[in-house]
CSV table of C-alpha atoms and ligand atoms in Angstrom, one decimal:
chain,number,residue,atom,x,y,z
A,24,MET,CA,-86.6,-113.0,-186.1
A,25,ALA,CA,-87.2,-110.6,-183.2
A,26,VAL,CA,-84.1,-109.5,-181.4
A,27,ASN,CA,-84.0,-109.5,-177.7
A,28,LEU,CA,-82.8,-106.0,-176.6
A,29,ARG,CA,-81.4,-107.5,-173.4
A,30,ASP,CA,-79.1,-109.9,-175.1
A,31,SER,CA,-75.4,-109.3,-174.7
A,32,TRP,CA,-73.1,-108.9,-177.7
A,33,SER,CA,-69.4,-107.9,-178.0
A,34,ILE,CA,-67.0,-105.6,-179.7
A,35,ARG,CA,-63.8,-107.6,-180.2
A,36,GLY,CA,-63.9,-109.1,-176.7
A,37,VAL,CA,-65.6,-106.2,-174.9
A,38,GLU,CA,-68.9,-107.6,-173.7
A,39,VAL,CA,-71.9,-105.3,-173.9
A,40,PRO,CA,-74.8,-106.4,-171.8
A,41,THR,CA,-77.7,-105.0,-173.8
A,42,ARG,CA,-78.3,-103.9,-177.3
A,43,ILE,CA,-78.8,-100.3,-176.3
A,44,VAL,CA,-76.0,-97.8,-176.6
A,45,LEU,CA,-76.2,-94.3,-175.1
A,46,ALA,CA,-74.9,-91.8,-177.7
A,47,PRO,CA,-72.0,-89.5,-177.4
A,48,MET,CA,-73.5,-85.9,-177.2
A,49,ALA,CA,-71.3,-82.9,-176.9
A,50,GLY,CA,-72.5,-80.7,-174.1
A,51,VAL,CA,-74.7,-83.5,-172.7
A,52,SER,CA,-72.8,-86.8,-172.2
A,53,ILE,CA,-71.0,-85.9,-169.0
A,54,GLN,CA,-70.3,-88.7,-166.5
A,55,ALA,CA,-73.6,-88.0,-164.6
A,56,PHE,CA,-75.5,-88.7,-167.9
A,57,ARG,CA,-73.5,-91.8,-168.7
A,58,ARG,CA,-73.9,-93.3,-165.2
A,59,GLN,CA,-77.6,-92.6,-165.2
A,60,GLY,CA,-77.8,-94.2,-168.7
A,61,ARG,CA,-76.2,-97.4,-167.4
A,62,ARG,CA,-78.7,-97.5,-164.5
A,63,PHE,CA,-81.6,-97.3,-166.9
A,64,GLY,CA,-80.5,-100.0,-169.2
A,65,ALA,CA,-77.8,-98.8,-171.7
A,66,GLY,CA,-75.3,-101.6,-172.2
A,67,LEU,CA,-72.6,-99.2,-173.5
A,68,VAL,CA,-72.1,-95.5,-172.8
A,69,CYS,CA,-70.0,-93.1,-174.7
A,70,SER,CA,-68.3,-89.8,-173.7
A,71,GLU,CA,-68.9,-86.7,-175.6
A,72,MET,CA,-66.1,-86.0,-178.1
A,73,VAL,CA,-62.8,-84.9,-176.7
A,74,SER,CA,-60.2,-83.0,-178.8
A,75,ALA,CA,-57.0,-84.8,-179.8
A,76,ALA,CA,-55.6,-81.5,-180.8
A,77,GLY,CA,-56.2,-80.3,-177.3
A,78,ILE,CA,-53.2,-82.3,-176.2
A,79,GLU,CA,-50.9,-80.2,-178.3
A,80,HIS,CA,-52.6,-76.9,-178.1
A,81,ARG,CA,-53.6,-76.6,-174.5
A,82,ASN,CA,-55.0,-73.2,-175.0
A,83,GLU,CA,-58.0,-74.6,-176.9
A,84,ARG,CA,-61.3,-73.3,-175.6
A,85,THR,CA,-62.7,-76.0,-173.5
A,86,PHE,CA,-65.7,-76.8,-171.5
A,87,GLY,CA,-64.0,-78.9,-168.9
A,88,TYR,CA,-62.1,-82.1,-168.6
A,89,LEU,CA,-63.2,-85.7,-168.9
A,90,ARG,CA,-63.9,-87.7,-165.8
A,91,VAL,CA,-64.2,-91.4,-165.8
A,92,ALA,CA,-65.7,-93.4,-162.9
A,93,ALA,CA,-65.2,-97.0,-162.0
A,94,ASP,CA,-68.8,-98.0,-162.5
A,95,GLU,CA,-69.2,-96.7,-166.1
A,96,HIS,CA,-67.8,-99.7,-167.8
A,97,PRO,CA,-68.1,-100.7,-170.6
A,98,LEU,CA,-67.3,-97.1,-171.7
A,99,ALA,CA,-66.3,-95.8,-175.0
A,100,ILE,CA,-64.4,-92.5,-175.0
A,101,GLN,CA,-64.8,-90.6,-178.3
A,102,ILE,CA,-61.9,-88.5,-179.7
A,103,PHE,CA,-61.8,-86.3,-182.7
A,104,GLY,CA,-59.0,-84.8,-184.8
A,105,SER,CA,-57.4,-85.1,-188.2
A,106,GLU,CA,-53.7,-85.8,-187.4
A,107,PRO,CA,-53.0,-89.6,-187.2
A,108,GLN,CA,-50.2,-89.1,-184.7
A,109,ALA,CA,-52.1,-86.7,-182.4
A,110,MET,CA,-55.1,-89.1,-182.5
A,111,ALA,CA,-52.8,-92.0,-181.6
A,112,GLU,CA,-51.5,-90.0,-178.6
A,113,ALA,CA,-55.0,-89.1,-177.5
A,114,ALA,CA,-56.1,-92.7,-177.8
A,115,LYS,CA,-53.2,-93.8,-175.5
A,116,MET,CA,-54.3,-91.3,-172.9
A,117,VAL,CA,-57.9,-92.4,-173.2
A,118,GLU,CA,-56.9,-96.1,-172.9
A,119,ALA,CA,-54.8,-95.3,-169.8
A,120,ALA,CA,-57.8,-93.5,-168.3
A,121,GLY,CA,-59.8,-96.7,-168.5
A,122,ALA,CA,-61.7,-96.5,-171.8
A,123,ASP,CA,-62.8,-100.0,-172.8
A,124,ILE,CA,-63.2,-98.7,-176.4
A,125,VAL,CA,-61.7,-95.8,-178.3
A,126,ASP,CA,-64.3,-94.3,-180.6
A,127,MET,CA,-63.5,-91.8,-183.3
A,128,ASN,CA,-65.8,-89.1,-184.5
A,129,PHE,CA,-66.0,-89.1,-188.3
A,130,GLY,CA,-69.5,-87.6,-188.4
A,131,CYS,CA,-69.5,-84.2,-186.7
A,132,PRO,CA,-70.9,-81.7,-189.2
A,133,VAL,CA,-70.2,-78.6,-187.2
A,134,ARG,CA,-68.0,-76.2,-189.2
A,135,LYS,CA,-65.6,-75.4,-186.3
A,136,VAL,CA,-64.7,-79.1,-186.4
A,137,THR,CA,-64.8,-79.9,-190.1
A,138,LYS,CA,-62.7,-76.9,-191.0
A,139,THR,CA,-59.8,-78.5,-189.0
A,140,GLY,CA,-60.2,-81.6,-191.3
A,141,ALA,CA,-61.9,-83.6,-188.5
A,142,GLY,CA,-65.4,-84.9,-188.0
A,143,VAL,CA,-67.4,-85.6,-191.2
A,144,HIS,CA,-64.7,-84.0,-193.3
A,145,LEU,CA,-62.8,-87.3,-193.0
A,146,MET,CA,-65.5,-89.0,-195.0
A,147,GLU,CA,-64.3,-87.0,-198.0
A,148,ASP,CA,-60.7,-88.0,-197.4
A,149,PRO,CA,-60.9,-91.8,-197.1
A,150,ALA,CA,-57.1,-92.2,-197.3
A,151,LEU,CA,-56.5,-90.0,-194.3
A,152,ALA,CA,-59.4,-91.6,-192.5
A,153,CYS,CA,-57.8,-95.0,-192.9
A,154,ARG,CA,-54.4,-93.7,-191.8
A,155,ILE,CA,-56.0,-92.4,-188.6
A,156,VAL,CA,-57.6,-95.8,-187.9
A,157,GLU,CA,-54.3,-97.6,-188.6
A,158,ALA,CA,-52.4,-95.2,-186.3
A,159,VAL,CA,-54.9,-95.5,-183.5
A,160,THR,CA,-55.3,-99.3,-183.7
A,161,ALA,CA,-51.5,-99.6,-183.6
A,162,ALA,CA,-51.3,-97.4,-180.6
A,163,VAL,CA,-53.8,-99.1,-178.2
A,164,GLY,CA,-54.8,-102.5,-177.1
A,165,VAL,CA,-58.5,-101.8,-176.7
A,166,PRO,CA,-60.9,-102.0,-179.7
A,167,VAL,CA,-61.1,-98.9,-181.9
A,168,THR,CA,-64.5,-98.0,-183.4
A,169,VAL,CA,-65.7,-95.2,-185.7
A,170,LYS,CA,-68.9,-93.2,-185.8
A,171,MET,CA,-70.0,-91.9,-189.2
A,172,ARG,CA,-72.8,-90.0,-190.9
A,173,ARG,CA,-73.9,-91.3,-194.4
A,174,GLY,CA,-71.7,-88.6,-196.0
A,175,VAL,CA,-71.5,-84.9,-196.5
A,176,ALA,CA,-74.1,-84.2,-199.2
A,177,ASN,CA,-77.8,-85.2,-199.2
A,178,GLY,CA,-78.2,-88.7,-200.6
A,179,SER,CA,-74.5,-89.4,-200.2
A,180,ARG,CA,-73.5,-93.1,-199.9
A,181,ALA,CA,-69.9,-92.3,-198.9
A,182,CYS,CA,-70.3,-94.5,-195.7
A,183,LEU,CA,-70.7,-97.6,-197.8
A,184,GLU,CA,-67.4,-97.0,-199.6
A,185,LEU,CA,-65.6,-95.8,-196.5
A,186,GLY,CA,-67.0,-98.3,-193.9
A,187,PRO,CA,-65.4,-101.5,-195.3
A,188,ARG,CA,-62.1,-99.6,-195.8
A,189,LEU,CA,-62.1,-98.6,-192.1
A,190,VAL,CA,-62.7,-102.2,-191.1
A,191,THR,CA,-59.7,-103.3,-193.2
A,192,ALA,CA,-57.7,-100.5,-191.5
A,193,GLY,CA,-58.6,-102.0,-188.1
A,194,ALA,CA,-62.0,-100.7,-186.9
A,195,ALA,CA,-63.7,-103.2,-184.6
A,196,ALA,CA,-67.2,-101.8,-185.0
A,197,LEU,CA,-68.9,-99.0,-186.9
A,198,THR,CA,-71.7,-96.7,-185.8
A,199,LEU,CA,-73.8,-95.1,-188.5
A,200,HIS,CA,-76.1,-92.1,-188.2
A,201,PRO,CA,-77.6,-92.2,-191.7
A,202,ARG,CA,-78.2,-88.6,-192.2
A,203,SER,CA,-76.0,-86.4,-194.4
A,204,ALA,CA,-73.9,-83.6,-192.8
A,205,GLN,CA,-76.0,-81.2,-194.9
A,206,GLN,CA,-79.1,-82.5,-193.3
A,207,MET,CA,-77.8,-81.8,-189.8
A,208,TYR,CA,-80.9,-83.1,-187.8
A,209,THR,CA,-83.6,-82.5,-190.3
A,210,GLY,CA,-85.6,-85.2,-192.2
A,211,GLU,CA,-85.2,-88.8,-191.1
A,212,ALA,CA,-82.4,-91.2,-190.6
A,213,ASP,CA,-82.5,-93.5,-193.6
A,214,HIS,CA,-81.8,-96.9,-192.0
A,215,SER,CA,-81.9,-98.7,-195.4
A,216,VAL,CA,-78.4,-97.4,-195.7
A,217,THR,CA,-77.5,-98.9,-192.3
A,218,ALA,CA,-78.9,-102.3,-193.6
A,219,GLU,CA,-76.6,-102.0,-196.6
A,220,LEU,CA,-73.6,-101.2,-194.4
A,221,VAL,CA,-74.3,-104.2,-192.2
A,222,ASP,CA,-74.2,-106.5,-195.3
A,223,LEU,CA,-70.8,-105.1,-196.4
A,224,VAL,CA,-68.8,-105.5,-193.1
A,225,ASP,CA,-68.1,-108.4,-190.8
A,226,VAL,CA,-67.9,-106.2,-187.6
A,227,PRO,CA,-70.9,-105.1,-185.5
A,228,VAL,CA,-72.7,-102.0,-186.7
A,229,ILE,CA,-74.6,-99.7,-184.3
A,230,ALA,CA,-77.6,-98.0,-185.8
A,231,SER,CA,-78.0,-94.3,-184.7
A,232,GLY,CA,-80.8,-92.0,-185.5
A,233,ASP,CA,-84.4,-91.5,-184.5
A,234,VAL,CA,-84.6,-94.4,-182.0
A,235,THR,CA,-87.0,-93.0,-179.4
A,236,SER,CA,-89.1,-96.0,-178.4
A,237,ARG,CA,-88.9,-99.8,-178.0
A,238,GLU,CA,-91.1,-100.2,-181.1
A,239,LYS,CA,-88.6,-98.1,-183.2
A,240,ALA,CA,-85.6,-99.9,-181.7
A,241,LEU,CA,-87.0,-103.3,-182.6
A,242,ALA,CA,-88.0,-102.1,-186.1
A,243,VAL,CA,-84.5,-100.7,-186.8
A,244,LEU,CA,-82.7,-103.8,-185.5
A,245,GLU,CA,-85.0,-106.0,-187.7
A,246,GLN,CA,-84.7,-103.8,-190.8
A,247,THR,CA,-80.9,-103.4,-190.6
A,248,GLY,CA,-79.5,-106.5,-188.9
A,249,ALA,CA,-77.4,-104.1,-186.7
A,250,ALA,CA,-75.9,-105.4,-183.5
A,251,ALA,CA,-77.4,-102.6,-181.4
A,252,VAL,CA,-79.3,-99.3,-181.5
A,253,MET,CA,-77.9,-96.0,-180.2
A,254,VAL,CA,-80.2,-93.5,-178.4
A,255,ALA,CA,-79.3,-89.8,-178.4
A,256,ARG,CA,-82.0,-87.1,-178.2
A,257,GLY,CA,-84.6,-89.5,-177.0
A,258,ALA,CA,-82.6,-89.9,-173.7
A,259,GLN,CA,-82.1,-86.1,-173.1
A,260,GLY,CA,-83.8,-85.5,-169.7
A,261,ASN,CA,-85.6,-88.8,-170.3
A,262,PRO,CA,-83.7,-91.8,-169.0
A,263,TRP,CA,-87.1,-93.6,-168.8
A,264,THR,CA,-86.9,-94.0,-172.6
A,265,LEU,CA,-83.9,-96.3,-172.1
A,266,ARG,CA,-85.9,-98.3,-169.6
A,267,GLU,CA,-88.9,-98.5,-171.9
A,268,ILE,CA,-86.7,-99.7,-174.8
A,269,ALA,CA,-84.8,-102.2,-172.6
A,270,GLU,CA,-87.8,-103.6,-170.7
A,271,GLY,CA,-90.8,-103.1,-172.8
A,272,ASP,CA,-93.0,-101.5,-170.2
A,273,SER,CA,-94.1,-98.0,-170.8
A,274,PHE,CA,-92.7,-96.0,-168.0
A,275,SER,CA,-94.4,-92.7,-167.2
A,276,PRO,CA,-92.5,-91.4,-164.3
A,277,THR,CA,-94.3,-89.5,-161.6
A,278,ARG,CA,-93.5,-85.9,-160.9
A,279,GLU,CA,-91.6,-87.0,-157.8
A,280,GLU,CA,-89.5,-89.5,-159.7
A,281,VAL,CA,-88.7,-86.8,-162.3
A,282,ALA,CA,-87.7,-84.3,-159.6
A,283,ALA,CA,-85.6,-86.9,-157.8
A,284,GLU,CA,-83.7,-87.9,-160.9
A,285,LEU,CA,-83.1,-84.2,-161.7
A,286,VAL,CA,-81.9,-83.4,-158.2
A,287,VAL,CA,-79.4,-86.3,-158.3
A,288,PHE,CA,-78.3,-85.2,-161.8
A,289,ILE,CA,-77.8,-81.6,-160.7
A,290,ARG,CA,-75.7,-82.7,-157.7
A,291,GLU,CA,-73.6,-85.0,-159.9
A,292,ALA,CA,-73.1,-82.3,-162.5
A,293,VAL,CA,-71.9,-79.8,-159.9
A,294,ARG,CA,-69.5,-82.4,-158.5
A,295,GLU,CA,-68.2,-82.9,-162.0
A,296,LEU,CA,-68.1,-79.4,-163.5
A,297,GLY,CA,-68.1,-77.2,-160.5
A,298,GLU,CA,-71.0,-74.9,-159.5
A,299,GLN,CA,-70.2,-72.1,-161.9
A,300,ARG,CA,-70.1,-74.2,-165.1
A,301,ALA,CA,-72.9,-76.4,-163.9
A,302,VAL,CA,-75.3,-73.5,-163.6
A,303,GLY,CA,-75.1,-72.8,-167.4
A,304,PHE,CA,-74.7,-76.4,-168.4
A,305,LEU,CA,-77.9,-77.5,-166.6
A,306,LYS,CA,-80.3,-75.0,-168.0
A,307,LYS,CA,-81.2,-77.0,-171.1
A,308,PHE,CA,-81.8,-80.1,-168.9
A,309,TYR,CA,-84.6,-78.3,-167.0
A,310,GLY,CA,-86.7,-78.1,-170.1
A,311,TRP,CA,-85.9,-81.6,-171.1
A,312,TYR,CA,-86.8,-83.1,-167.7
A,313,LEU,CA,-89.8,-80.9,-166.9
A,314,GLY,CA,-91.4,-81.0,-170.3
A,315,HIS,CA,-93.5,-83.9,-171.5
A,316,GLY,CA,-96.4,-82.3,-169.6
A,317,ARG,CA,-94.7,-83.3,-166.3
A,318,PHE,CA,-94.6,-79.8,-164.8
A,319,PRO,CA,-96.3,-76.5,-165.9
A,320,LYS,CA,-94.3,-74.5,-168.4
A,321,PRO,CA,-93.7,-71.4,-166.3
A,322,PHE,CA,-91.9,-73.6,-163.7
A,323,LYS,CA,-89.1,-74.3,-166.2
A,324,GLN,CA,-88.7,-70.5,-166.8
A,325,GLU,CA,-88.5,-70.0,-163.1
A,326,LEU,CA,-85.7,-72.5,-162.7
A,327,VAL,CA,-83.7,-71.1,-165.6
A,328,GLN,CA,-83.6,-67.7,-163.9
A,329,LEU,CA,-82.2,-69.0,-160.6
A,330,ARG,CA,-78.6,-68.2,-159.9
A,331,THR,CA,-77.5,-71.2,-157.9
A,332,THR,CA,-78.2,-74.9,-158.2
A,333,ALA,CA,-79.1,-75.0,-154.5
A,334,GLU,CA,-82.0,-72.7,-155.3
A,335,VAL,CA,-83.1,-74.9,-158.1
A,336,VAL,CA,-83.1,-78.0,-155.8
A,337,THR,CA,-85.1,-76.1,-153.2
A,338,ARG,CA,-87.7,-75.2,-155.8
A,339,LEU,CA,-87.9,-78.8,-157.0
A,340,TYR,CA,-88.5,-80.1,-153.5
A,341,ALA,CA,-91.2,-77.4,-153.0
A,342,ALA,CA,-92.9,-78.5,-156.2
A,343,ALA,CA,-92.6,-82.2,-155.5
A,344,PRO,CA,-92.3,-82.8,-151.8
A,345,GLY,CA,-92.4,-86.6,-152.2
A,346,ALA,CA,-89.1,-86.4,-154.1
A,347,ALA,CA,-86.9,-86.2,-151.0
A,348,PRO,CA,-87.3,-89.8,-149.9
A,349,LEU,CA,-86.8,-91.0,-153.5
A,350,VAL,CA,-83.5,-89.1,-153.6
A,351,ASP,CA,-82.5,-90.8,-150.3
A,352,ARG,CA,-83.3,-94.1,-151.9
A,353,LEU,CA,-81.3,-93.3,-155.0
A,354,ASP,CA,-78.4,-92.2,-152.8
A,355,ALA,CA,-78.4,-95.6,-151.0
A,356,GLU,CA,-78.5,-97.5,-154.3
A,357,LEU,CA,-75.9,-95.4,-156.2
A,358,PRO,CA,-72.4,-96.6,-156.2
A,359,ALA,CA,-69.9,-94.1,-155.0
A,360,ALA,CA,-67.8,-92.6,-157.8
A,361,GLU,CA,-64.7,-94.3,-156.6
A,362,GLY,CA,-61.5,-94.7,-158.4
A,363,GLU,CA,-62.3,-91.7,-160.6
A,364,VAL,CA,-59.8,-90.7,-163.2
A,365,LEU,CA,-59.6,-87.1,-164.3
A,366,LEU,CA,-58.4,-87.1,-167.9
A,367,ASP,CA,-56.3,-84.2,-169.2
A,368,LEU,CA,-58.2,-84.0,-172.4
A,369,PRO,CA,-60.5,-81.1,-173.1
A,370,ILE,CA,-64.1,-81.5,-173.8
A,371,SER,CA,-64.9,-79.4,-176.8
A,372,VAL,CA,-67.4,-76.6,-176.5
A,373,TYR,CA,-68.8,-77.4,-180.0
A,374,GLY,CA,-69.9,-80.7,-181.3
A,375,GLY,CA,-72.4,-82.9,-183.0
A,376,GLY,CA,-72.3,-86.0,-185.2
B,430,FMN,C1,-76.6,-82.1,-178.7
B,430,FMN,C2,-76.0,-83.2,-179.5
B,430,FMN,C3,-74.6,-83.4,-179.4
B,430,FMN,C4,-74.0,-84.4,-180.2
B,430,FMN,N1,-72.6,-84.7,-180.0
B,430,FMN,C5,-72.1,-85.7,-180.7
B,430,FMN,C6,-70.7,-86.0,-180.4
B,430,FMN,O1,-70.0,-85.4,-179.6
B,430,FMN,N2,-70.2,-87.1,-181.1
B,430,FMN,C7,-70.9,-87.8,-182.0
B,430,FMN,O2,-70.4,-88.8,-182.6
B,430,FMN,N3,-72.2,-87.6,-182.2
B,430,FMN,C8,-72.8,-86.5,-181.6
B,430,FMN,N4,-74.2,-86.3,-181.7
B,430,FMN,C9,-75.0,-87.2,-182.6
B,430,FMN,C10,-75.7,-88.3,-181.9
B,430,FMN,O3,-74.7,-89.1,-181.2
B,430,FMN,C11,-76.6,-89.1,-182.8
B,430,FMN,O4,-75.9,-89.8,-183.7
B,430,FMN,C12,-77.7,-88.2,-183.4
B,430,FMN,O5,-78.2,-87.3,-182.6
B,430,FMN,C13,-78.8,-89.1,-184.0
B,430,FMN,O6,-79.4,-89.8,-183.0
B,430,FMN,P1,-80.9,-89.4,-182.4
B,430,FMN,O7,-81.9,-89.3,-183.5
B,430,FMN,O8,-81.2,-90.5,-181.4
B,430,FMN,O9,-80.7,-88.1,-181.7
B,430,FMN,C14,-74.8,-85.2,-181.0
B,430,FMN,C15,-76.1,-85.0,-181.1
B,430,FMN,C16,-76.7,-84.0,-180.4
B,430,FMN,C17,-78.2,-83.9,-180.5
């Protein structure tokens, strides 16, 4: 039976209006990215991972601090760490900041994270993983969810052993990216493993990995029986993918539309991170937005060299003069970031999942 991607579903009482979840991505999923994702059809958005250890060791190298706006909900905030008590404390802060869901990262394969016992390392220590879920669910009233990889080694099926135990420990939903940590992002996500997990647990499962089109989203939902799909790399500089997945029409944005979205994204990133950090943060987005044959290649190189975001915006308007009225229209439609909460939890400079 074909699934309607615009149907709502819920995670223990938190209603999610579509079956499309925007993935947590370290160094990407800032508030500007999440709010844009909601506008383009994501039913649930997720913050990049924030460090629970950062609460205790405030000297941790950080990229910035998490900001939550009133119009992001439903919002999952993802935390990572390996100490049940520190995770419970972080979860309380995240709940107080307005998270509708506390998500935990048990999938990050990056060594700086795994060597602290966090991320995918927890898949090799099921007892500790369950203790963390128990401590966090006891600490907060909102649903607690976990994001996993299939396991550490290629071909691992650890998620199928761990998943049901995490649900018994209190997890209200599970996300699976069915690649091994060893694979990083190579090969393909094996969603036959996702289908097996769906059969084993009685909570919603979110399927993450290689969902880049509506066709793929429908195929994964049908193959796995998952409640929703998660989109990560496919949405980088390409919110139109979310609209295509949600609505079915193939959206090829015009140059003006691309430039207008990028101008708004730049402005929001500066508001969030400050000019100095935003300049570096935004560089990768220029390639993502301007690629896909939308602008000539040298144009991206030119933008990356510029020293201020104001210069970048000026160049974008020069290259796509029709973008200015579109920015005005977006401004009129965009809700103000009112009631914003600045969370004293550091965004990690490294990440993955
Ligand atoms: C740049 C980048 C950063 C990521 N950061 C996180 C993260 O902070 N937490 C997490 O659970 N997964 C993270 N992931 C994994 C994604 O959420 C997703 O599971 C994975 O990329 C597979 O989906 P895709 O094929 O749609 O990209 C990251 C992925 C990328 C590419």
